[in-house]
Coordinates of C-alpha atoms in Angstrom, one line a residue:
X1 CA -24.4 -10.2 -12.0
X2 CA -27.3 -8.2 -13.5
X3 CA -30.0 -10.3 -15.1
X4 CA -30.9 -8.0 -18.0
X5 CA -28.3 -7.8 -20.8
X6 CA -27.7 -4.4 -22.3
X7 CA -29.0 -5.1 -25.8
X8 CA -28.8 -1.5 -26.8
X9 CA -25.0 -1.3 -26.1
X10 CA -24.5 -4.6 -27.9
X11 CA -26.4 -3.3 -31.0
X12 CA -24.4 -0.1 -31.0
X13 CA -21.1 -2.0 -30.8
X14 CA -22.2 -4.3 -33.5
X15 CA -23.1 -1.4 -35.8
X16 CA -19.8 0.3 -35.1
X17 CA -17.9 -2.9 -35.7
X18 CA -15.9 -2.6 -32.5
X19 CA -14.8 -5.5 -30.2
X20 CA -14.8 -5.5 -26.4
X21 CA -11.0 -5.0 -26.4
X22 CA -11.1 -2.2 -28.9
X23 CA -13.9 -0.4 -27.0
X24 CA -12.0 -0.6 -23.7
X25 CA -8.9 0.7 -25.4
X26 CA -10.7 3.6 -27.0
X27 CA -12.5 4.5 -23.7
X28 CA -9.1 4.7 -22.0
X29 CA -7.7 6.8 -24.8
X30 CA -10.6 9.3 -24.8
X31 CA -10.5 9.5 -21.0
X32 CA -6.8 10.3 -21.1
X33 CA -7.5 13.0 -23.7
X34 CA -9.9 14.5 -21.2
X35 CA -7.5 14.3 -18.3
X36 CA -9.3 11.3 -16.7
X37 CA -7.6 8.3 -15.2
X38 CA -10.0 5.7 -16.7
X39 CA -9.4 2.0 -16.0
X40 CA -11.2 -0.6 -18.0
X41 CA -10.6 -3.8 -19.9
X42 CA -12.5 -6.2 -22.2
X43 CA -13.7 -7.8 -19.0
X44 CA -15.4 -4.6 -17.9
X45 CA -17.0 -4.3 -21.4
X46 CA -18.4 -7.8 -20.9
X47 CA -19.9 -6.7 -17.6
X48 CA -21.5 -3.6 -19.3
X49 CA -23.0 -5.9 -21.9
X50 CA -24.4 -8.1 -19.2
X51 CA -26.3 -5.1 -17.8
X52 CA -23.9 -3.5 -15.2
X53 CA -23.9 0.3 -15.5
X54 CA -20.4 1.8 -15.3
X55 CA -19.8 4.6 -12.8
X56 CA -18.5 8.2 -13.2
X57 CA -17.7 9.5 -16.7
X58 CA -17.5 6.1 -18.4
X59 CA -21.1 6.1 -19.9
X60 CA -20.4 9.4 -21.6
X61 CA -17.0 8.2 -22.8
X62 CA -18.5 5.0 -24.2
X63 CA -21.2 7.0 -26.1
X64 CA -18.5 9.4 -27.4
X65 CA -16.3 6.5 -28.7
X66 CA -19.2 4.8 -30.4
X67 CA -20.4 8.1 -31.9
X68 CA -17.0 8.7 -33.4
X69 CA -17.1 5.3 -35.0
X70 CA -20.6 5.7 -36.3
X71 CA -20.2 9.3 -37.4
X72 CA -23.4 10.5 -35.6
X73 CA -24.3 11.6 -32.1
X74 CA -25.3 8.9 -29.5
X75 CA -27.3 9.6 -26.4
X76 CA -27.0 7.5 -23.2
X77 CA -30.4 6.0 -23.6
X78 CA -29.4 4.8 -27.0
X79 CA -26.6 2.7 -25.4
X80 CA -28.9 1.5 -22.6
X81 CA -27.3 3.8 -19.9
X82 CA -29.9 6.3 -18.8
X83 CA -28.8 8.9 -16.3
X84 CA -29.4 8.2 -12.7
X85 CA -31.2 10.6 -10.5
X86 CA -28.8 13.2 -9.1
X87 CA -28.6 17.0 -8.5
X88 CA -30.8 19.3 -10.6
X89 CA -29.9 19.1 -14.3
X90 CA -30.0 22.9 -14.4
X91 CA -27.2 23.3 -11.8
X92 CA -25.0 26.3 -12.7
X93 CA -27.1 27.4 -15.7
X94 CA -28.9 30.4 -14.2
X95 CA -27.4 33.8 -13.9
X96 CA -27.6 35.3 -10.4
X97 CA -27.3 38.9 -9.4
X98 CA -27.1 37.9 -5.8
X99 CA -23.7 37.4 -4.3
X100 CA -24.8 34.7 -1.8
X101 CA -26.5 32.6 -4.5
X102 CA -23.6 32.9 -6.8
X103 CA -21.1 31.7 -4.1
X104 CA -23.4 28.8 -3.1
X105 CA -24.0 27.6 -6.7
X106 CA -20.3 27.9 -7.6
X107 CA -19.3 25.8 -4.6
X108 CA -21.9 23.1 -5.4
X109 CA -20.7 23.0 -9.0
X110 CA -17.1 22.5 -8.0
X111 CA -18.2 19.8 -5.5
X112 CA -20.2 17.9 -8.1
X113 CA -17.5 18.2 -10.7
X114 CA -15.0 16.7 -8.4
X115 CA -17.4 13.8 -7.9
X116 CA -17.6 13.4 -11.7
X117 CA -21.4 13.3 -11.5
X118 CA -23.0 11.9 -14.6
X119 CA -25.4 14.7 -15.3
X120 CA -22.5 17.2 -15.4
X121 CA -20.3 15.1 -17.7
X122 CA -22.9 14.0 -20.3
X123 CA -25.8 16.4 -19.9
X124 CA -26.6 18.3 -23.1
X125 CA -26.5 22.1 -22.7
X126 CA -27.3 23.9 -26.0
X127 CA -26.2 27.4 -26.7
X128 CA -29.8 28.5 -26.7
X129 CA -29.9 27.6 -23.0
X130 CA -27.3 30.3 -22.4
X131 CA -29.3 33.1 -24.0
X132 CA -31.4 33.9 -20.8
X133 CA -28.2 34.2 -18.6
X134 CA -26.7 36.5 -21.3
X135 CA -29.8 38.6 -21.4
X136 CA -30.0 38.9 -17.6
X137 CA -26.4 39.9 -17.4
X138 CA -27.0 42.7 -19.9
X139 CA -29.9 44.2 -17.9
X140 CA -28.8 43.4 -14.4
X141 CA -28.4 46.4 -12.1
X142 CA -25.1 47.1 -10.4
X143 CA -24.3 44.6 -7.7
X144 CA -25.1 45.4 -4.1
X145 CA -22.3 44.0 -1.9
X146 CA -23.2 41.5 0.8
X147 CA -22.0 42.5 4.3
X148 CA -19.3 40.2 5.5
X149 CA -18.7 41.5 9.0
X150 CA -18.2 39.1 11.9
X151 CA -16.6 36.3 9.8
X152 CA -13.6 34.6 11.2
X153 CA -11.6 34.4 8.0
X154 CA -10.3 37.8 7.0
X155 CA -9.4 38.0 3.4
X156 CA -6.4 40.2 2.5
X157 CA -4.8 41.4 -0.7
X158 CA -2.2 38.7 -0.3
X159 CA -5.0 36.1 -0.6
X160 CA -6.2 37.7 -3.8
X161 CA -2.7 37.8 -5.2
X162 CA -2.4 34.1 -4.5
X163 CA -5.6 33.4 -6.4
X164 CA -4.4 35.5 -9.3
X165 CA -1.0 33.8 -9.4
X166 CA -2.5 30.4 -9.3
X167 CA -5.0 31.2 -12.1
X168 CA -2.1 32.5 -14.2
X169 CA -0.2 29.2 -13.6
X170 CA -3.2 27.1 -14.7
X171 CA -3.7 29.3 -17.8
X172 CA 0.0 28.6 -18.7
X173 CA -0.4 24.9 -18.2
X174 CA -3.6 24.9 -20.3
X175 CA -1.9 26.8 -23.2
X176 CA 1.1 24.5 -23.1
X177 CA -0.4 21.1 -22.4
X178 CA -4.1 21.3 -23.2
X179 CA -7.2 21.4 -21.0
X180 CA -6.9 17.8 -19.9
X181 CA -3.5 18.2 -18.2
X182 CA -4.5 19.9 -14.9
X183 CA -8.2 20.7 -15.0
X184 CA -9.1 18.5 -12.0
X185 CA -6.3 20.2 -10.0
X186 CA -7.8 23.6 -10.9
X187 CA -11.2 22.5 -9.7
X188 CA -9.7 21.2 -6.4
X189 CA -8.0 24.6 -5.9
X190 CA -11.3 26.4 -6.5
X191 CA -13.1 24.2 -4.0
X192 CA -10.4 24.0 -1.3
X193 CA -8.8 27.4 -1.4
X194 CA -11.1 29.9 -3.2
X195 CA -14.5 28.8 -1.8
X196 CA -13.5 29.6 1.8
X197 CA -12.3 33.0 0.8
X198 CA -15.6 33.8 -0.9
X199 CA -17.3 33.1 2.4
X200 CA -14.8 35.2 4.3
X201 CA -14.6 38.8 5.7
X202 CA -13.4 41.4 3.2
X203 CA -13.6 45.1 2.4
X204 CA -15.6 46.1 -0.7
X205 CA -12.4 46.7 -2.7
X206 CA -11.0 43.3 -1.8
X207 CA -14.4 41.8 -2.5
X208 CA -14.3 43.2 -6.1
X209 CA -10.8 41.9 -6.7
X210 CA -11.5 38.5 -5.2
X211 CA -14.6 38.0 -7.3
X212 CA -12.9 39.2 -10.4
X213 CA -10.1 36.7 -10.0
X214 CA -12.5 33.9 -9.1
X215 CA -14.5 34.7 -12.3
X216 CA -11.3 34.5 -14.3
X217 CA -10.3 31.3 -12.7
X218 CA -13.7 29.8 -13.2
X219 CA -14.0 30.7 -16.9
X220 CA -10.6 29.3 -17.5
X221 CA -11.5 26.1 -15.8
X222 CA -14.6 26.0 -18.0
X223 CA -12.4 26.6 -21.0
X224 CA -10.3 23.6 -20.0
X225 CA -13.5 21.5 -20.0
X226 CA -14.4 22.9 -23.4
X227 CA -11.0 21.9 -24.7
X228 CA -11.4 18.3 -23.7
X229 CA -14.9 18.0 -25.1
X230 CA -17.0 18.4 -21.9
X231 CA -19.1 21.1 -23.4
X232 CA -22.1 21.0 -21.1
X233 CA -19.9 21.2 -18.1
X234 CA -17.9 24.0 -19.6
X235 CA -21.1 26.0 -20.1
X236 CA -22.1 25.7 -16.5
X237 CA -18.7 27.1 -15.6
X238 CA -19.1 30.0 -18.0
X239 CA -22.5 31.0 -16.6
X240 CA -21.1 30.9 -13.0
X241 CA -18.1 33.0 -14.2
X242 CA -20.6 35.5 -15.7
X243 CA -22.3 35.8 -12.3
X244 CA -19.0 36.1 -10.5
X245 CA -17.8 38.8 -12.9
X246 CA -21.0 40.7 -12.3
X247 CA -20.5 40.5 -8.5
X248 CA -17.1 42.1 -9.1
X249 CA -18.5 44.9 -11.0
X250 CA -16.2 44.3 -14.0
X251 CA -18.3 44.5 -17.2
X252 CA -15.3 44.0 -19.5
X253 CA -14.5 40.7 -17.7
X254 CA -18.2 39.7 -18.1
X255 CA -17.8 40.4 -21.8
X256 CA -14.7 38.2 -21.9
X257 CA -16.8 35.3 -20.5
X258 CA -19.4 35.9 -23.2
X259 CA -16.6 35.9 -25.8
X260 CA -15.4 32.5 -24.6
X261 CA -19.0 31.3 -24.9
X262 CA -19.1 32.7 -28.4
X263 CA -15.9 30.8 -29.3
X264 CA -17.3 27.5 -28.0
X265 CA -20.7 28.0 -29.8
X266 CA -18.8 28.6 -33.1
X267 CA -16.8 25.4 -32.6
X268 CA -20.0 23.5 -32.0
X269 CA -21.7 24.9 -35.1
X270 CA -24.1 27.1 -33.2
X271 CA -23.2 30.1 -35.3
X272 CA -26.2 32.4 -34.6
X273 CA -25.7 32.2 -30.9
X274 CA -21.9 32.7 -31.4
X275 CA -22.6 36.1 -33.0
X276 CA -25.2 36.9 -30.3
X277 CA -22.8 36.3 -27.4
X278 CA -20.0 38.4 -29.0
X279 CA -22.4 41.3 -29.7
X280 CA -23.7 41.1 -26.2
X281 CA -20.1 41.3 -24.9
X282 CA -19.6 44.5 -27.0
X283 CA -22.9 46.0 -25.8
X284 CA -22.6 45.1 -22.2
X285 CA -19.0 46.3 -21.8
X286 CA -19.5 49.4 -23.9
X287 CA -17.3 52.3 -22.5
X288 CA -15.6 50.0 -20.1
X289 CA -13.5 47.7 -22.3
X290 CA -9.9 48.6 -23.4
X291 CA -9.0 48.8 -27.1
X292 CA -7.5 45.3 -27.0
X293 CA -10.5 43.8 -25.2
X294 CA -12.9 45.4 -27.7
X295 CA -10.8 44.0 -30.6
X296 CA -11.1 40.6 -29.1
X297 CA -14.9 40.9 -28.9
X298 CA -15.0 42.0 -32.5
X299 CA -13.0 39.0 -33.9
X300 CA -15.3 36.6 -32.0
X301 CA -18.3 38.3 -33.7
X302 CA -16.4 38.1 -37.0
X303 CA -15.7 34.4 -36.6
X304 CA -19.4 33.6 -36.1
X305 CA -20.4 35.7 -39.1
X306 CA -17.8 34.0 -41.2
X307 CA -19.2 30.6 -40.2
X308 CA -22.6 31.9 -41.3
X309 CA -21.2 32.9 -44.6
X310 CA -22.0 36.5 -44.1
X311 CA -18.9 38.0 -45.8
X312 CA -20.0 41.6 -45.7
X313 CA -20.8 41.7 -42.0
X314 CA -17.7 39.6 -41.2
X315 CA -15.4 42.1 -43.0
X316 CA -17.1 45.0 -41.2
X317 CA -16.4 43.3 -37.8
X318 CA -12.8 42.6 -38.8
X319 CA -12.3 46.3 -39.8
X320 CA -13.7 47.3 -36.4
X321 CA -11.3 44.9 -34.7
X322 CA -8.4 46.2 -36.8
X323 CA -9.2 49.8 -35.8
X324 CA -9.4 48.9 -32.1
X325 CA -6.3 46.8 -32.1
X326 CA -4.3 49.7 -33.7
X327 CA -5.0 51.6 -30.4
X328 CA -3.7 48.8 -28.2
X329 CA -1.3 49.9 -25.5
X330 CA -2.8 53.4 -25.1
X331 CA -4.2 52.4 -21.7
X332 CA -3.5 49.8 -19.1
X333 CA -4.8 46.4 -20.1
X334 CA -6.3 43.7 -17.8
X335 CA -3.9 40.8 -17.2
X336 CA -6.4 38.3 -18.6
X337 CA -6.2 39.8 -22.1
X338 CA -2.4 39.3 -22.3
X339 CA -2.7 36.3 -24.6
X340 CA -4.4 38.5 -27.3
X341 CA -1.2 39.6 -29.0
X342 CA -0.3 40.2 -32.6
X343 CA -0.1 36.4 -33.3
X344 CA -3.5 35.8 -31.8
X345 CA -4.9 38.7 -33.7
X346 CA -3.7 37.3 -37.1
X347 CA -4.7 33.8 -36.1
X348 CA -8.3 35.0 -35.6
X349 CA -8.3 36.7 -39.0
X350 CA -6.9 33.5 -40.6
X351 CA -9.8 31.5 -39.1
X352 CA -12.3 34.0 -40.5
X353 CA -10.9 34.0 -44.0
X354 CA -10.6 30.2 -43.9
X355 CA -14.3 29.9 -43.1
X356 CA -15.1 32.4 -45.9
X357 CA -12.9 30.1 -48.2
X358 CA -10.6 33.0 -49.1
X359 CA -7.5 30.9 -49.3
X360 CA -4.9 33.5 -50.0
X361 CA -6.0 35.8 -47.1
X362 CA -6.3 32.9 -44.7
X363 CA -2.8 31.5 -45.4
X364 CA -1.3 35.0 -45.3
X365 CA -2.7 35.8 -41.8
X366 CA -1.9 32.3 -40.6
X367 CA 1.7 32.8 -41.7
X368 CA 1.9 36.1 -40.0
X369 CA 0.5 34.5 -36.8
X370 CA 3.1 31.8 -36.9
X371 CA 6.0 34.2 -37.5
X372 CA 5.0 36.3 -34.5
X373 CA 3.9 33.5 -32.2
X374 CA 5.5 32.4 -28.9
X375 CA 6.6 29.0 -27.7
X376 CA 4.3 29.6 -24.7
X377 CA 1.2 28.8 -26.9
X378 CA 1.8 25.5 -28.7
X379 CA -1.9 24.7 -28.9
X380 CA -2.6 27.9 -30.6
X381 CA 0.2 27.3 -33.1
X382 CA -1.3 23.9 -33.8
X383 CA -4.7 25.4 -34.4
X384 CA -3.1 27.9 -36.7
X385 CA -1.2 25.4 -38.7
X386 CA -4.3 23.2 -39.1
X387 CA -6.3 26.2 -40.3
X388 CA -3.6 27.1 -42.7
X389 CA -3.5 23.5 -44.0
X390 CA -7.2 23.5 -44.6
X391 CA -7.1 26.9 -46.4
X392 CA -4.8 25.4 -49.0
X393 CA -7.8 23.1 -49.9
X394 CA -10.3 26.0 -50.0
X395 CA -10.2 26.7 -53.8
X396 CA -12.9 25.0 -55.7
X397 CA -10.3 22.9 -57.6
X398 CA -7.2 22.7 -55.5
X399 CA -4.1 21.8 -57.5
X400 CA -1.8 18.9 -56.6
X401 CA 0.6 21.5 -55.3
X402 CA -2.1 22.8 -53.0
X403 CA -2.7 19.4 -51.6
X404 CA 1.1 18.8 -51.1
X405 CA 1.4 22.1 -49.2
X406 CA -1.7 21.3 -47.1
X407 CA -0.3 18.0 -46.0
X408 CA 3.1 19.4 -45.3
X409 CA 1.8 22.1 -43.0
X410 CA -0.6 19.6 -41.3
X411 CA 2.4 17.3 -40.7
X412 CA 4.3 20.1 -39.0
X413 CA 1.3 20.5 -36.7
X414 CA 1.3 16.9 -35.7
X415 CA 4.6 17.3 -34.0
X416 CA 2.9 19.0 -31.1
X417 CA -0.3 17.0 -30.9
X418 CA 1.0 14.2 -28.7
X419 CA 2.0 16.6 -25.9
X420 CA -1.5 18.3 -25.9
X421 CA -4.4 16.8 -23.9
X422 CA -6.9 18.5 -26.1
X423 CA -10.0 17.1 -27.8
X424 CA -10.2 20.3 -29.9
X425 CA -6.8 19.8 -31.4
X426 CA -7.7 16.2 -32.4
X427 CA -11.0 17.5 -33.9
X428 CA -9.0 20.0 -36.0
X429 CA -6.9 17.1 -37.2
X430 CA -9.9 14.8 -37.9
X431 CA -11.7 17.6 -39.8
X432 CA -8.6 18.2 -42.0
X433 CA -8.3 14.4 -42.5
X434 CA -11.9 14.2 -43.8
X435 CA -11.2 17.1 -46.2
X436 CA -8.6 14.9 -47.9
X437 CA -11.0 12.2 -48.9
X438 CA -11.2 13.4 -52.5
X439 CA -7.4 13.2 -52.8
X440 CA -6.9 9.9 -51.0
X441 CA -4.8 8.4 -53.9
X442 CA -2.2 11.2 -53.9
X443 CA 1.2 10.3 -52.3
X444 CA 1.2 13.3 -49.8
X445 CA -2.2 12.2 -48.5
X446 CA -1.2 8.6 -48.2
X447 CA 1.9 9.6 -46.2
X448 CA 0.0 12.0 -44.0
X449 CA -2.6 9.3 -43.2
X450 CA 0.1 6.8 -42.4
X451 CA 1.5 9.4 -39.9
X452 CA -2.0 9.6 -38.4
X453 CA -2.2 5.8 -38.0
X454 CA 1.2 5.7 -36.4
X455 CA 0.0 8.3 -33.9
X456 CA -3.4 6.6 -33.4
X457 CA -5.2 9.8 -34.4
X458 CA -7.3 8.4 -37.3
X459 CA -10.9 7.5 -36.6
X460 CA -10.8 4.2 -38.4

């Protein structure tokens, strides 16, 4: 038994008012949200307090649970669990214009992710750290293909089709069940099936298609990490996806990666970088993006601007998106933009107007999104309903009727929450719950919060 008790952890638990049993329970719950099979009991917590350092993702989960209780961020050193020495903390965060380096770094990232290395799971990666990769992608010269003659594994179009179909399958699982449902399986597929293909023998055309599909698969796997709250890990995947997209020569796909980076930055409150990433996507893919893809770039820019409170610039970006989306279908679209349909378009508008506190416009677009949405996207429908619920509270002095409508819409959204392994969904719910504090005595709020308690979704 370690001889040095973890006084920092004990102090944090005492401040949070959480028992050994409750901490173990919350660590298991958060792990399940993130798609991890975490086993721990009050006995393990006692061992941690005695000085034993838990393995894998547990330190980050412990810090996250306590941070939620305390309402402020907590670093690992603050709970007496410094990171152990491991692979470079910058793994996966550098853009590469060299195919061999991109393949090597991606393979190492997949390996370390499968090992659940601490530095990947809890390492802080700010949006500002992604600006250099973004800038390098913007100015990088066209990729020079690496010769792959003499390799024993010959890659065919059938192999590329298999990667494409598998990526599509994981996308569907992500949309239906959340990022925590099958993310580890996605990483395993990348490592065991895709990595050997990247090292194989292929023609230049097959190379372009293979790297494009791998970029798509990689950013989607990163998006799954983003969805379950592993933001630093997600950003490493996004940078690798950007390098893979560059290797494929597909600028529009690279722009898509930047758009996902913009989406995440906006979610994390890094609004300036969110705008920068979206604008870089528009600039870097200029002349190579379809109308629908360009519209998607524009709404990501608009969302960042709305969060900054820049109404005029936001409306300008939305008008540009509207004009581009009106031309959708005039040319063949890439498969990866298939999700950006009328429902998604209106959903993004709803988010923008909600951030601008334009309640009527926000609820109108949210309603249009829900009316045209598909059962294939339950997570998006949940986001949309929670945004709509929040919009009812946007007026400076919401009426009792507004509060009733907000709670009614939010209650409808809760019907889907249990089936979604999504940290983002739960954050939407918690954000809305906090917005109800001023109306805590009203019957609809009391009933809604009782529903949260029954579903174990409340923070208290």
